[in-house]
Amino acid sequence: ARELFEKVQMRYNVQWDASGAIGRRYRRADEVGIPYCITVDFDTIEKDNAVTIRDRDTTEQVRIPVDEVMSYLSEKIDGF
């Protein structure tokens, strides 16, 4: 998780939050205007090396491989 955080941090303004339940984390992120939340969970580590990305505006969640996170964010945030 830290490795992904540091990679995304090189290009975007990011915030680390590991406290409380995931629903509360999403609400806190929504309140401060964070457009996308990346969740690393047990499945990420033990099964599929994929993360869940949640869109603040639509609340849609997609599960994508860790190595595709930067291209996904670039497309959604930068438009390419």
mmCIF file of C-alpha atoms in Angstrom:
data_model
loop_
_atom_site.group_PDB
_atom_site.id
_atom_site.type_symbol
_atom_site.label_atom_id
_atom_site.label_comp_id
_atom_site.label_asym_id
_atom_site.label_seq_id
_atom_site.Cartn_x
_atom_site.Cartn_y
_atom_site.Cartn_z
ATOM 1 C CA ALA A 1 0.000 0.000 0.000
ATOM 2 C CA ARG A 2 2.802 2.436 0.871
ATOM 3 C CA GLU A 3 4.546 1.721 -2.404
ATOM 4 C CA LEU A 4 1.419 2.591 -4.392
ATOM 5 C CA PHE A 5 0.834 5.676 -2.229
ATOM 6 C CA GLU A 6 4.356 6.941 -2.927
ATOM 7 C CA LYS A 7 3.996 6.282 -6.649
ATOM 8 C CA VAL A 8 0.696 8.176 -6.907
ATOM 9 C CA GLN A 9 2.096 10.936 -4.667
ATOM 10 C CA MET A 10 4.753 11.729 -7.281
ATOM 11 C CA ARG A 11 2.047 12.972 -9.649
ATOM 12 C CA TYR A 12 -1.011 13.867 -7.561
ATOM 13 C CA ASN A 13 -1.832 15.404 -4.211
ATOM 14 C CA VAL A 14 -2.751 12.386 -2.080
ATOM 15 C CA GLN A 15 -3.767 11.628 1.490
ATOM 16 C CA TRP A 16 -3.213 8.443 3.543
ATOM 17 C CA ASP A 17 -6.056 7.370 5.842
ATOM 18 C CA ALA A 18 -6.046 4.051 7.669
ATOM 19 C CA SER A 19 -8.329 4.920 10.571
ATOM 20 C CA GLY A 20 -11.890 3.748 11.137
ATOM 21 C CA ALA A 21 -14.289 1.870 8.904
ATOM 22 C CA ILE A 22 -14.100 2.254 5.136
ATOM 23 C CA GLY A 23 -17.475 4.017 4.977
ATOM 24 C CA ARG A 24 -16.246 6.673 7.372
ATOM 25 C CA ARG A 25 -13.058 7.088 5.359
ATOM 26 C CA TYR A 26 -15.108 7.603 2.201
ATOM 27 C CA ARG A 27 -17.258 10.230 3.953
ATOM 28 C CA ARG A 28 -14.209 12.106 5.223
ATOM 29 C CA ALA A 29 -12.681 12.062 1.751
ATOM 30 C CA ASP A 30 -15.953 13.270 0.219
ATOM 31 C CA GLU A 31 -16.153 16.149 2.704
ATOM 32 C CA VAL A 32 -12.733 17.512 1.753
ATOM 33 C CA GLY A 33 -13.309 17.002 -1.980
ATOM 34 C CA ILE A 34 -11.038 14.076 -2.796
ATOM 35 C CA PRO A 35 -12.258 12.908 -6.232
ATOM 36 C CA TYR A 36 -10.980 9.298 -6.080
ATOM 37 C CA CYS A 37 -10.312 6.949 -3.165
ATOM 38 C CA ILE A 38 -8.006 3.992 -3.620
ATOM 39 C CA THR A 39 -8.623 1.108 -1.250
ATOM 40 C CA VAL A 40 -6.039 -1.587 -0.603
ATOM 41 C CA ASP A 41 -7.661 -4.539 1.170
ATOM 42 C CA PHE A 42 -6.888 -8.133 2.089
ATOM 43 C CA ASP A 43 -7.819 -9.334 -1.414
ATOM 44 C CA THR A 44 -5.205 -6.951 -2.825
ATOM 45 C CA ILE A 45 -2.490 -8.522 -0.724
ATOM 46 C CA GLU A 46 -3.589 -12.151 -0.682
ATOM 47 C CA LYS A 47 -5.429 -12.757 -3.974
ATOM 48 C CA ASP A 48 -5.415 -10.484 -6.978
ATOM 49 C CA ASN A 49 -3.016 -7.536 -6.523
ATOM 50 C CA ALA A 50 -5.893 -5.220 -7.470
ATOM 51 C CA VAL A 51 -7.318 -2.177 -5.698
ATOM 52 C CA THR A 52 -10.759 -0.620 -5.495
ATOM 53 C CA ILE A 53 -11.071 2.936 -6.803
ATOM 54 C CA ARG A 54 -14.161 4.885 -5.765
ATOM 55 C CA ASP A 55 -15.395 7.949 -7.659
ATOM 56 C CA ARG A 56 -16.663 10.653 -5.297
ATOM 57 C CA ASP A 57 -19.240 12.099 -7.702
ATOM 58 C CA THR A 58 -20.870 8.857 -8.831
ATOM 59 C CA THR A 59 -19.875 6.611 -5.889
ATOM 60 C CA GLU A 60 -19.057 4.015 -8.571
ATOM 61 C CA GLN A 61 -16.376 1.547 -7.550
ATOM 62 C CA VAL A 62 -14.092 -0.339 -9.926
ATOM 63 C CA ARG A 63 -11.503 -2.958 -9.139
ATOM 64 C CA ILE A 64 -8.334 -2.674 -11.202
ATOM 65 C CA PRO A 65 -4.820 -4.161 -11.061
ATOM 66 C CA VAL A 66 -2.271 -2.113 -9.117
ATOM 67 C CA ASP A 67 -0.105 -1.663 -12.222
ATOM 68 C CA GLU A 68 -3.017 0.078 -14.020
ATOM 69 C CA VAL A 69 -3.781 2.651 -11.294
ATOM 70 C CA MET A 70 -1.668 5.456 -12.763
ATOM 71 C CA SER A 71 -3.116 5.103 -16.252
ATOM 72 C CA TYR A 72 -6.665 4.933 -14.829
ATOM 73 C CA LEU A 73 -6.158 8.110 -12.777
ATOM 74 C CA SER A 74 -4.469 9.874 -15.683
ATOM 75 C CA GLU A 75 -7.455 9.119 -17.899
ATOM 76 C CA LYS A 76 -10.008 10.191 -15.285
ATOM 77 C CA ILE A 77 -8.216 13.270 -13.927
ATOM 78 C CA ASP A 78 -6.070 14.503 -16.814
ATOM 79 C CA GLY A 79 -8.257 13.280 -19.675
ATOM 80 C CA PHE A 80 -5.583 11.131 -21.355
#
